[in-house]
Short mmCIF file of C-alpha atoms and ligand atoms in Angstrom, two decimals:
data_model
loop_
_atom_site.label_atom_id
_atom_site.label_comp_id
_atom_site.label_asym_id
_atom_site.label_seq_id
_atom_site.Cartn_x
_atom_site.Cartn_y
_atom_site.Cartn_z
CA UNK A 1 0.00 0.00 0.00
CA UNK A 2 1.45 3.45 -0.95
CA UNK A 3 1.33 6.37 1.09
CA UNK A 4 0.19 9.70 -0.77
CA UNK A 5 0.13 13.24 0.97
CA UNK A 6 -2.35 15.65 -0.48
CA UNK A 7 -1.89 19.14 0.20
CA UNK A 8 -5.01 21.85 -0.20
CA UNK A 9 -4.50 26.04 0.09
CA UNK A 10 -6.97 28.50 1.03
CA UNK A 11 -8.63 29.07 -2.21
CA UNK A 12 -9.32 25.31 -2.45
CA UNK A 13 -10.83 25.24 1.20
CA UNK A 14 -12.50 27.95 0.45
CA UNK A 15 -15.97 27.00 1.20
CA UNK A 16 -18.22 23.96 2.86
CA UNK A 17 -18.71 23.13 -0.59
CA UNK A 18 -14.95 23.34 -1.59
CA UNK A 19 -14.35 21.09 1.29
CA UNK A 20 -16.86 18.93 0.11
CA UNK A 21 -14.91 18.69 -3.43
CA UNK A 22 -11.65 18.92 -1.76
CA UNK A 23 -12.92 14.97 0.72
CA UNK A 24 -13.94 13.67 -2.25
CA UNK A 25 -10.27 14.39 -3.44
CA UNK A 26 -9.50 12.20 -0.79
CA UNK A 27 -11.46 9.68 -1.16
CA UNK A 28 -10.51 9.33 -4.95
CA UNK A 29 -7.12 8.89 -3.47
CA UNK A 30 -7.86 6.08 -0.90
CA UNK A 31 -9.74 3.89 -3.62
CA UNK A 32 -6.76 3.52 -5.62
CA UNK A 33 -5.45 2.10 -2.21
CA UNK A 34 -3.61 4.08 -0.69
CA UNK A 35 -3.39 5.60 2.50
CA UNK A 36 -3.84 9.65 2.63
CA UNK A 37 -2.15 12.40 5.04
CA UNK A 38 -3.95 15.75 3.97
CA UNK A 39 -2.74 19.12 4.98
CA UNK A 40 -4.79 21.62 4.70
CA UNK A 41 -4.59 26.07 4.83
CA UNK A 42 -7.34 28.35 6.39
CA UNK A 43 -10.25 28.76 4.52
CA UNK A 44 -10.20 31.60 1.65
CA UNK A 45 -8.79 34.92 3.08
CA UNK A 46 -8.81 33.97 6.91
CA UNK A 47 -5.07 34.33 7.17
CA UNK A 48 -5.37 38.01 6.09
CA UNK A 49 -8.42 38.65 7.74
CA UNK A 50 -6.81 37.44 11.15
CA UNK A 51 -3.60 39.59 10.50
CA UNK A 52 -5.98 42.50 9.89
CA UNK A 53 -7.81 41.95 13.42
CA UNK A 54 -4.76 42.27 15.23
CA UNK A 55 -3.69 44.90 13.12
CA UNK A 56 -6.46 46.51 14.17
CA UNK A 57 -5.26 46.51 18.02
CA UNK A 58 -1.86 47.21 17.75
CA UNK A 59 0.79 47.95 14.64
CA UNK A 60 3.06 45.51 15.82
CA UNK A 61 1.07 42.46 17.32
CA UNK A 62 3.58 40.40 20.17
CA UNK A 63 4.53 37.84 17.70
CA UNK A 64 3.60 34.84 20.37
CA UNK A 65 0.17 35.90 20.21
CA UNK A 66 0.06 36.53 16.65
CA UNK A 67 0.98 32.90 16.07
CA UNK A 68 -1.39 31.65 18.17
CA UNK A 69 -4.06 33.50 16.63
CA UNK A 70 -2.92 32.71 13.27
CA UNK A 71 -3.19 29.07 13.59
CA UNK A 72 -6.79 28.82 14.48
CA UNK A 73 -7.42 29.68 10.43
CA UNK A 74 -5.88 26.07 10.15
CA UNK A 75 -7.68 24.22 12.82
CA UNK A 76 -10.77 25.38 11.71
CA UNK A 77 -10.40 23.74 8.14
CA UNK A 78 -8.93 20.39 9.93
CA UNK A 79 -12.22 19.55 11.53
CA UNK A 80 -14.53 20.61 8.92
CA UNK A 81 -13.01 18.61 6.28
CA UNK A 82 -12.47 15.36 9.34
CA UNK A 83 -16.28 15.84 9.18
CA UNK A 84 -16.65 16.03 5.58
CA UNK A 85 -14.93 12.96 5.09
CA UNK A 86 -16.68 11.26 7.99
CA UNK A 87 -19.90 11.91 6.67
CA UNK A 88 -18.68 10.28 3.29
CA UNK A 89 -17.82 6.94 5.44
CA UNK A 90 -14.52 7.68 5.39
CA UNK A 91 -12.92 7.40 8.90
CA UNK A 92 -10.82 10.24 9.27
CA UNK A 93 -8.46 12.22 12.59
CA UNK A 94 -7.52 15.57 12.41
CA UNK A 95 -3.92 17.21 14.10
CA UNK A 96 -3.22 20.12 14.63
CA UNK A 97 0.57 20.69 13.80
CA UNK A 98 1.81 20.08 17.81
CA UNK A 99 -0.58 16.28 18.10
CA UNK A 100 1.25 15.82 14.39
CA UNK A 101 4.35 16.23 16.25
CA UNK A 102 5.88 18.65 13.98
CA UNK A 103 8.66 20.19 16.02
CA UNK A 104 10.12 23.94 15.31
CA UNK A 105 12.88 26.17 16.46
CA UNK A 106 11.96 28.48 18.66
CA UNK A 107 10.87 31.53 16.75
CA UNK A 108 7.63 32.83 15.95
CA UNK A 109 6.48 33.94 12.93
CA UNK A 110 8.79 32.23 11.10
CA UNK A 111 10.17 29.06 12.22
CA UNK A 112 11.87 26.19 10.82
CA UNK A 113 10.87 22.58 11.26
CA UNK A 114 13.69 20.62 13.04
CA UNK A 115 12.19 17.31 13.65
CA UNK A 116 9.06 15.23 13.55
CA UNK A 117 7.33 13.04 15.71
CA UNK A 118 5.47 10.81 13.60
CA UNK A 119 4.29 7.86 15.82
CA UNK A 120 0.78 9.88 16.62
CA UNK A 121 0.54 10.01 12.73
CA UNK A 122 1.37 6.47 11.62
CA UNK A 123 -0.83 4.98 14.76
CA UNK A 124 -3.72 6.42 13.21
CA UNK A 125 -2.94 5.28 9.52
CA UNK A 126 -2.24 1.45 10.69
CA UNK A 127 -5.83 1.90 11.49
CA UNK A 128 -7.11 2.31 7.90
CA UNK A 129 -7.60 6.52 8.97
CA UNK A 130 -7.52 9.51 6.78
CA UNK A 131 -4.87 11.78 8.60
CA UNK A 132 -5.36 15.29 8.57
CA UNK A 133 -3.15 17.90 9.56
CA UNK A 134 -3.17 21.66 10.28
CA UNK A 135 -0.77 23.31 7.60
CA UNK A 136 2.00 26.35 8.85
CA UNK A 137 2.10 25.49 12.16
CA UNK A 138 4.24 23.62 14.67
CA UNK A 139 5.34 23.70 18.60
CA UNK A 140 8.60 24.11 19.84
CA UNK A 141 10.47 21.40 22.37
CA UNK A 142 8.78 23.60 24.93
CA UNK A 143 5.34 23.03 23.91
CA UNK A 144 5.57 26.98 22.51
CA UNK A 145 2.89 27.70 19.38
CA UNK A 146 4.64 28.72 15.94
CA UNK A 147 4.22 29.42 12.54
CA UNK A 148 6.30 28.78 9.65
CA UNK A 149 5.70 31.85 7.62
CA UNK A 150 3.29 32.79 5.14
CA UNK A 151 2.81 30.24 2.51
CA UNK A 152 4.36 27.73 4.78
CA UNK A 153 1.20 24.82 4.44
CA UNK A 154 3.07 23.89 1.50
CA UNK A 155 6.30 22.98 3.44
CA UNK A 156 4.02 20.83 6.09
CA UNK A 157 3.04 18.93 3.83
CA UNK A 158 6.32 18.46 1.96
CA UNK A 159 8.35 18.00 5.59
CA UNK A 160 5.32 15.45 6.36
CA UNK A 161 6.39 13.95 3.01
CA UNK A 162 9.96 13.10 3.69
CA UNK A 163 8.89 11.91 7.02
CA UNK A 164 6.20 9.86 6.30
CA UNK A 165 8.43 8.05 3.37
CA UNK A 166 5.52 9.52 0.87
CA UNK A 167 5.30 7.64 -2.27
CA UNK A 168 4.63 11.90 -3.66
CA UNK A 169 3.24 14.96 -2.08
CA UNK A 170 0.62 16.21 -3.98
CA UNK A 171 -0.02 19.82 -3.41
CA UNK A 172 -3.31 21.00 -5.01
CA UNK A 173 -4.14 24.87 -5.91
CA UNK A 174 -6.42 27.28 -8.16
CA UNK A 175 -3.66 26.93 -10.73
CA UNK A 176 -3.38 23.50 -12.76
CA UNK A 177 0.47 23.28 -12.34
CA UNK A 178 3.96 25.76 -12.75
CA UNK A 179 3.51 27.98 -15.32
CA UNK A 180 6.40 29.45 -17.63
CA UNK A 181 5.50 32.79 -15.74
CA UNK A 182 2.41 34.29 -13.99
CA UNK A 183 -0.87 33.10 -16.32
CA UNK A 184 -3.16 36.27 -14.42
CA UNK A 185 -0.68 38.47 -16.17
CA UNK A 186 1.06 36.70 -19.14
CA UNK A 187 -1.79 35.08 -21.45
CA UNK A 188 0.71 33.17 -23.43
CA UNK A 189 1.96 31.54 -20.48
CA UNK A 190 2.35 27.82 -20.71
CA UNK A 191 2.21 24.78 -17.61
CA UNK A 192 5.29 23.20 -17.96
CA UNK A 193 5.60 19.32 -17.33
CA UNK A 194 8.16 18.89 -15.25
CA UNK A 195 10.66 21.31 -13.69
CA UNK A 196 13.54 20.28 -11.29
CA UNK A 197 13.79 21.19 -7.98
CA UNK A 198 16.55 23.80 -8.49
CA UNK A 199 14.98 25.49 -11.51
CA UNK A 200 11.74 25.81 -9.05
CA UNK A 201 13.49 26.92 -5.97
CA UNK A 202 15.27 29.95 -8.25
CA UNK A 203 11.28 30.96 -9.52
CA UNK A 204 9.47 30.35 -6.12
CA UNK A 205 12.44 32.47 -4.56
CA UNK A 206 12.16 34.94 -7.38
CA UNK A 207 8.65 35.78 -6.90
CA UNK A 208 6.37 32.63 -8.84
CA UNK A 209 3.54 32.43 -5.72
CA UNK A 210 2.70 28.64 -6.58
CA UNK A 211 5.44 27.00 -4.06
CA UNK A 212 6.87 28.03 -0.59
CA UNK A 213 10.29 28.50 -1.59
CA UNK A 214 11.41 26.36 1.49
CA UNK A 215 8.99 23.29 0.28
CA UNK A 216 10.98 23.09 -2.48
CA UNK A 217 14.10 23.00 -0.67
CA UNK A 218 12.88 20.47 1.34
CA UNK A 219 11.69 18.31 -1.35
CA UNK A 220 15.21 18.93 -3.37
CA UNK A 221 17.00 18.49 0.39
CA UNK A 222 14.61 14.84 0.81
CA UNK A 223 13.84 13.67 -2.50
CA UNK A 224 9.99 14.23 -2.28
CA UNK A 225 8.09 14.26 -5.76
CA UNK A 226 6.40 16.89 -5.69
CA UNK A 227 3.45 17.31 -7.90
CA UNK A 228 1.38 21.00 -8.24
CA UNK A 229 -2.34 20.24 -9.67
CA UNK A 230 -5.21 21.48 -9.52
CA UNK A 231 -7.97 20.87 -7.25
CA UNK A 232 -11.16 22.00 -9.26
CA UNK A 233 -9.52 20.28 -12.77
CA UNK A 234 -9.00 17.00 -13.13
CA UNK A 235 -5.93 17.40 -15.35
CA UNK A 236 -2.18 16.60 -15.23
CA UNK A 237 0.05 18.95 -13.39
CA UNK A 238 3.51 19.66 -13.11
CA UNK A 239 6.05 17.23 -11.80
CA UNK A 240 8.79 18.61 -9.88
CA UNK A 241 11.52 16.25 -9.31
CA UNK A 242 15.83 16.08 -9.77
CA UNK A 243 16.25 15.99 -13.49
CA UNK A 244 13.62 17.05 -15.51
CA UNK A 245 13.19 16.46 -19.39
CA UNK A 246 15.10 19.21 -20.94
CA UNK A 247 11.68 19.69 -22.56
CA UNK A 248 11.89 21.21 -26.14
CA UNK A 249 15.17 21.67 -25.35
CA UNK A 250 14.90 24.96 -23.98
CA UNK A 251 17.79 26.99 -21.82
CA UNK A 252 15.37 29.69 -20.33
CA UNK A 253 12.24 27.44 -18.40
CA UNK A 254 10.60 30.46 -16.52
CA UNK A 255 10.50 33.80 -16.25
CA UNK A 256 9.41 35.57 -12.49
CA UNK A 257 9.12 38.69 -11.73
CA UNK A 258 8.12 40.86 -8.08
CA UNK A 259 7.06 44.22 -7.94
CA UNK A 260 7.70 46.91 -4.91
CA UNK A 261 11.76 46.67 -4.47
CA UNK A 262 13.63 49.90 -3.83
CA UNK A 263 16.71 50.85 -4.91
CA UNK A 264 18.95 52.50 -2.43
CA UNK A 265 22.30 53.83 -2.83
CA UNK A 266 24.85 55.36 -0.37
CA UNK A 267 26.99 57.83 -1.75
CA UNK A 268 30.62 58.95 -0.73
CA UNK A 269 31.13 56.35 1.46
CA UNK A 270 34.90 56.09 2.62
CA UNK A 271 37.15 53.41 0.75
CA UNK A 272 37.96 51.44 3.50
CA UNK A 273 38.49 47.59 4.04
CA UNK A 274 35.39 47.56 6.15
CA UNK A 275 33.13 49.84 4.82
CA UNK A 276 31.48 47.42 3.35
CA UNK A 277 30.87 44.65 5.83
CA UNK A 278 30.16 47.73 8.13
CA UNK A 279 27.34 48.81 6.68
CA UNK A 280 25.61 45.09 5.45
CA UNK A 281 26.23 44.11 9.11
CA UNK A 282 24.52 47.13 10.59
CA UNK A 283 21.23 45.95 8.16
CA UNK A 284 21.83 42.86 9.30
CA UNK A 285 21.69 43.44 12.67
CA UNK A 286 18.58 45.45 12.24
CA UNK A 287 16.85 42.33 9.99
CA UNK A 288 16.66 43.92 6.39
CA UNK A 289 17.08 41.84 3.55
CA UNK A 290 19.33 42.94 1.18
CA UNK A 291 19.36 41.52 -2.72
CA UNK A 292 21.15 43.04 -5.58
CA UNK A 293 24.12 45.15 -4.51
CA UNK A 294 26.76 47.04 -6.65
CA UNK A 295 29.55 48.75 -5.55
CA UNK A 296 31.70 51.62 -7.85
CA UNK A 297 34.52 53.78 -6.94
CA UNK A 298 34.63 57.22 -7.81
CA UNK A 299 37.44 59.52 -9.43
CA UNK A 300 37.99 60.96 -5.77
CA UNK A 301 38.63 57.31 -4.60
CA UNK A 302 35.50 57.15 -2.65
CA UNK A 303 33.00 54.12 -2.79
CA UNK A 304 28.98 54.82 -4.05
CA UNK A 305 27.25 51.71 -3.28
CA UNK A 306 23.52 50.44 -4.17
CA UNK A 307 21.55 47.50 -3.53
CA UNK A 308 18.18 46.78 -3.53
CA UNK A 309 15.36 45.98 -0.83
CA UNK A 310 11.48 45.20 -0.85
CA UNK A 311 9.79 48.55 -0.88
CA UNK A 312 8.14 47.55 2.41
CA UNK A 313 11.86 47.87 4.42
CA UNK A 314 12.36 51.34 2.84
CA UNK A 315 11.72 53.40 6.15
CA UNK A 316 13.65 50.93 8.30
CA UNK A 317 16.15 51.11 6.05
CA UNK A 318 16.62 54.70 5.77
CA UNK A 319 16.48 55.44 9.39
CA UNK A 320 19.11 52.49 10.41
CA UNK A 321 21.51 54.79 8.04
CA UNK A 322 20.26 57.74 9.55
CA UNK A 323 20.98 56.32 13.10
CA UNK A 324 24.87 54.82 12.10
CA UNK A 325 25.89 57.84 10.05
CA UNK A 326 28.54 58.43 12.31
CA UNK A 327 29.77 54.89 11.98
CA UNK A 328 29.27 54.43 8.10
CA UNK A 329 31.10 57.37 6.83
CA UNK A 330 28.75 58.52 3.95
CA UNK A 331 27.70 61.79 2.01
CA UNK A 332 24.64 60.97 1.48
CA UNK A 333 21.46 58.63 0.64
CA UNK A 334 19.42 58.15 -2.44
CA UNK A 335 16.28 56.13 -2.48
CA UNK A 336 13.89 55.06 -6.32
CA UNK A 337 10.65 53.83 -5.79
CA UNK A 338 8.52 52.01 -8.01
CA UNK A 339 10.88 49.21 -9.05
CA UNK A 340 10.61 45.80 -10.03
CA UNK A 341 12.93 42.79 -10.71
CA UNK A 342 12.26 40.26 -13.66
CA UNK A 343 14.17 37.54 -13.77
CA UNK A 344 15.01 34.29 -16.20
CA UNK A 345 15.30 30.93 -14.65
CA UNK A 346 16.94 27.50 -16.18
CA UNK A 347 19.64 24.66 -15.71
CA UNK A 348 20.20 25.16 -19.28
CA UNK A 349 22.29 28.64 -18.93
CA UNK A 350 24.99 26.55 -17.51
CA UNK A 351 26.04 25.42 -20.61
CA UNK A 352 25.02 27.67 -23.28
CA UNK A 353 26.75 31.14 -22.63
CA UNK A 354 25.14 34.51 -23.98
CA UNK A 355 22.28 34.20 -22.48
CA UNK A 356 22.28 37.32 -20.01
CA UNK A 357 23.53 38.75 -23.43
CA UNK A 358 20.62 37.75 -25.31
CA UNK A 359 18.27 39.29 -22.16
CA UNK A 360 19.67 42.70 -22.59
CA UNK A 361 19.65 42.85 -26.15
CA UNK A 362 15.66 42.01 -25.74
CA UNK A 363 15.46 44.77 -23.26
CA UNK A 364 17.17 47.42 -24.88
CA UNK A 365 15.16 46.63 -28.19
CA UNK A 366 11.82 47.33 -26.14
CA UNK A 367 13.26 50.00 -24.91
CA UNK A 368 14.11 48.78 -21.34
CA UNK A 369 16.03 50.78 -18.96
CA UNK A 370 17.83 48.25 -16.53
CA UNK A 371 18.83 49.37 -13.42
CA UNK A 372 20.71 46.53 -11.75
CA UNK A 373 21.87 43.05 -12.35
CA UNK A 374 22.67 39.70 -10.81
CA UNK A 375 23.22 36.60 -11.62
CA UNK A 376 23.64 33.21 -10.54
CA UNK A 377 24.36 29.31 -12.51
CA UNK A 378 20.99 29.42 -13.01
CA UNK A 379 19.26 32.38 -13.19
CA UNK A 380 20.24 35.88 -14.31
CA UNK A 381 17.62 39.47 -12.67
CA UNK A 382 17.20 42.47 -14.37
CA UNK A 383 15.78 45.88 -11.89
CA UNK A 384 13.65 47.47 -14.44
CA UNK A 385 11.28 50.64 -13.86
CA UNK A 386 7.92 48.70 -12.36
CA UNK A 387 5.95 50.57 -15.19
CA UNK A 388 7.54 48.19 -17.55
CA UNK A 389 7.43 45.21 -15.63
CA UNK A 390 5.06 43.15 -17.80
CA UNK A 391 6.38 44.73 -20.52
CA UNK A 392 9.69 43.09 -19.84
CA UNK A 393 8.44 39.77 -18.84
CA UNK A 394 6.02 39.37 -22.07
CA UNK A 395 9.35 40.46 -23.95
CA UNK A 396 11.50 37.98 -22.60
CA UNK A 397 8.63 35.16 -22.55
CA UNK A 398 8.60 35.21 -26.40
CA UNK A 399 12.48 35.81 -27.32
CA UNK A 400 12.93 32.75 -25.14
CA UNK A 401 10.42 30.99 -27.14
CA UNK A 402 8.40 30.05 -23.96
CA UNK A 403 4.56 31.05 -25.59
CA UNK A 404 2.15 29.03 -25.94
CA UNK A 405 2.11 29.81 -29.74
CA UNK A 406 5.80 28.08 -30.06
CA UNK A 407 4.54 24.83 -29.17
N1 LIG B 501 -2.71 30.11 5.94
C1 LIG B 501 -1.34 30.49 5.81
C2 LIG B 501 -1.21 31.69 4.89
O1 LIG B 501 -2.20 32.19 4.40
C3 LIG B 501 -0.45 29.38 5.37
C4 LIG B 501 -0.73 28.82 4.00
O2 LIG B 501 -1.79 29.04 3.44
O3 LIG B 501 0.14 28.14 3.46
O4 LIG B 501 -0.13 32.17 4.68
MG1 LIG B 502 0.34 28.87 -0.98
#
């Protein structure tokens, strides 16, 4: 007998009647004999709608409290759908993420999974049961409440996965697979087949919403197959495993893109040996993510340095600066707006060079002003004004011969 986890998101749990659809999932599943684990999200919006409630009392909520209001979106869909498939004869348990025994660090809002206790799990599956289990949550080893970050049902079910010795984790959405970039934006966007794990951790880190970023390490990190399908569709999704078919042989797989990053660059800072790790430890210290950076000297031997943040850390950012003036040594601060990155993403720019080449050439033909660069094996970014964003990203869709119309 195989073991399959299923994994459903918010807009799939939507409603009693999207439960309904999303037990008989299940029980599709268990007729071909195998057993099920099913991790499920909080219903529709009820995520954001908590996170506005406690907005509502306070602009920074105490982060313990915040994750234990945060998982009740969870529980709730655990014991409707432990109903749902009850009522369809199906004998099935529901766990929250602490009786699933998935252990975090002990951080809230954010935590990593570090082990799991799976004995409650299996117990319950030797006995024929449907498990089901609260997505994004865990307990520390001191019986602490945590989250693992927005998004993070996907990596429950993928840590549950490894754990479990899944045969595949399924993870089911409103989208019928991975897409070559964002379908609500790109109309010739295409589901790919299969993708490997490295091509999808670049796009999900990138901005592509479908996967939790740190799912897909997991998966690459335990050698889960993960599938992405859709719930509503009965269709084929997209496989994401090791090595995928080098389908129509193409170098570029995906493009992503993410709108709201900021540019900031400190001018005149002094050329010293530590100027540098002075100021990136100082953001550090003060928990803004950094991305892109580039660094220039100027003709009076001083260093102008910019790098790029989400839009959101702009006003941290500036005020950390502000604060260590004295320390940093700079003239002055610049800050642009409006910004977006785009970005290609494929295991087959390891062996074909030109291809960042190729980008720009695109770009500049459409008339595309880029801002900043980086670049890794597998992936090369472009900063771009955020008014051209789509622009850019239809652009480099079709010069990489990703459209639907190519096929
Ligand atoms: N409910 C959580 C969120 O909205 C976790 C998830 O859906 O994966 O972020
Ligand atoms: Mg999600």
């Amino acid at each position: 007998m195989g073991l399959v986890v299923q994994k459903f998101g918010g807009t799939s749990v939507g409603s009693v009647e999207k439960i309904l659809n999303v037990a008989e999932c299940v029980r599709e599943e268990k007729l071909k004999g195998n057993n099920v684990v099913v991790v499920v999200s909080a219903m529709g919006k009820t995520t954001d709608h908590l996170v506005s409630l406690a907005k509502e009392i306070s602009a920074q909520p105490n982060k313990r409290e915040m994750d234990m209001l945060l998982t009740t979106g969870e529980q709730t869909t655990i014991a409707l759908l432990a109903m749902a498939l009850t009522q369809k004869g199906l004998p099935a348990t529901s766990f929250t993420g602490w009786q699933a025994g998935i252990i975090t660090e002990p951080v809230h809002g954010n935590a990593r999974i570090t082990k799991i206790n799976s004995e409650a799990i299996k117990s319950q599956l030797s006995e024929g049961k449907v498990v089901i289990v609260a997505g994004f949550q865990g307990v520390t080893e001191i019986g602490e409440i945590t989250t693992l970050g927005r998004g993070g049902s996907d990596t429950t079910a993928v840590a549950l996965a490894a754990a479990l010795d899944a045969d595949k984790c399924d993870i089911y959405t409103d989208v019928t697979g991975v897409f070559t970039t964002d379908p609500r934006y790109v109309k010739n966007a295409r589901k790919l087949l299969d993708i490997s794990y490295d091509e999808m951790l670049e796009l999900a880190n990138l901005g592509a919403g479908v996967l939790h970023p740190r799912a897909v390490e997991f998966a690459k990190n335990y050698n889960v197959k993960l599938v992405v399908r859709s719930s509503m569709e009965k269709i084929e999704g997209t496989v994401i495993e090791e090595e995928a078919t080098m389908e129509q042989n193409l170098i570029v797989r995906g493009v992503a893109f993410e709108d709201e990053i900021t540019r900031v660059t400190v001018l005149g800072l002094a050329n010293s040996l530590t100027s540098l790790s002075t100021i990136f430890t100082t953001l550090a210290d003060h928990h803004i993510n950094v991305d892109i950076i580039i660094q220039s000297t100027t003709e009076s031997n001083m260093t102008n340095l910019s790098f790029s943040i989400k839009t959101d850390d702009l006003n941290e950012t500036l005020n950390v600066l502000e604060d260590y003036k004295e320390l940093l040594k700079y003239e002055r601060i610049e800050a642009e707006n409006h910004l977006s990155k785009v970005s290609i993403v494929g295991s087959g720019m390891i062996s074909n060079p030109g291809v960042a080449a190729k980008m720009f050439e695109v770009l500049a033909a459409n008339q595309i002003q880029v801002k900043m660069v980086s670049t890794s094996e597998i992936k090369v970014s472009v900063v771009v004004e955020e008014k051209v964003m789509i622009k850019a990203v239809e652009s480099l869709h079709d010069a990489f011969d990703l459209s639907e119309e190519n096929e």
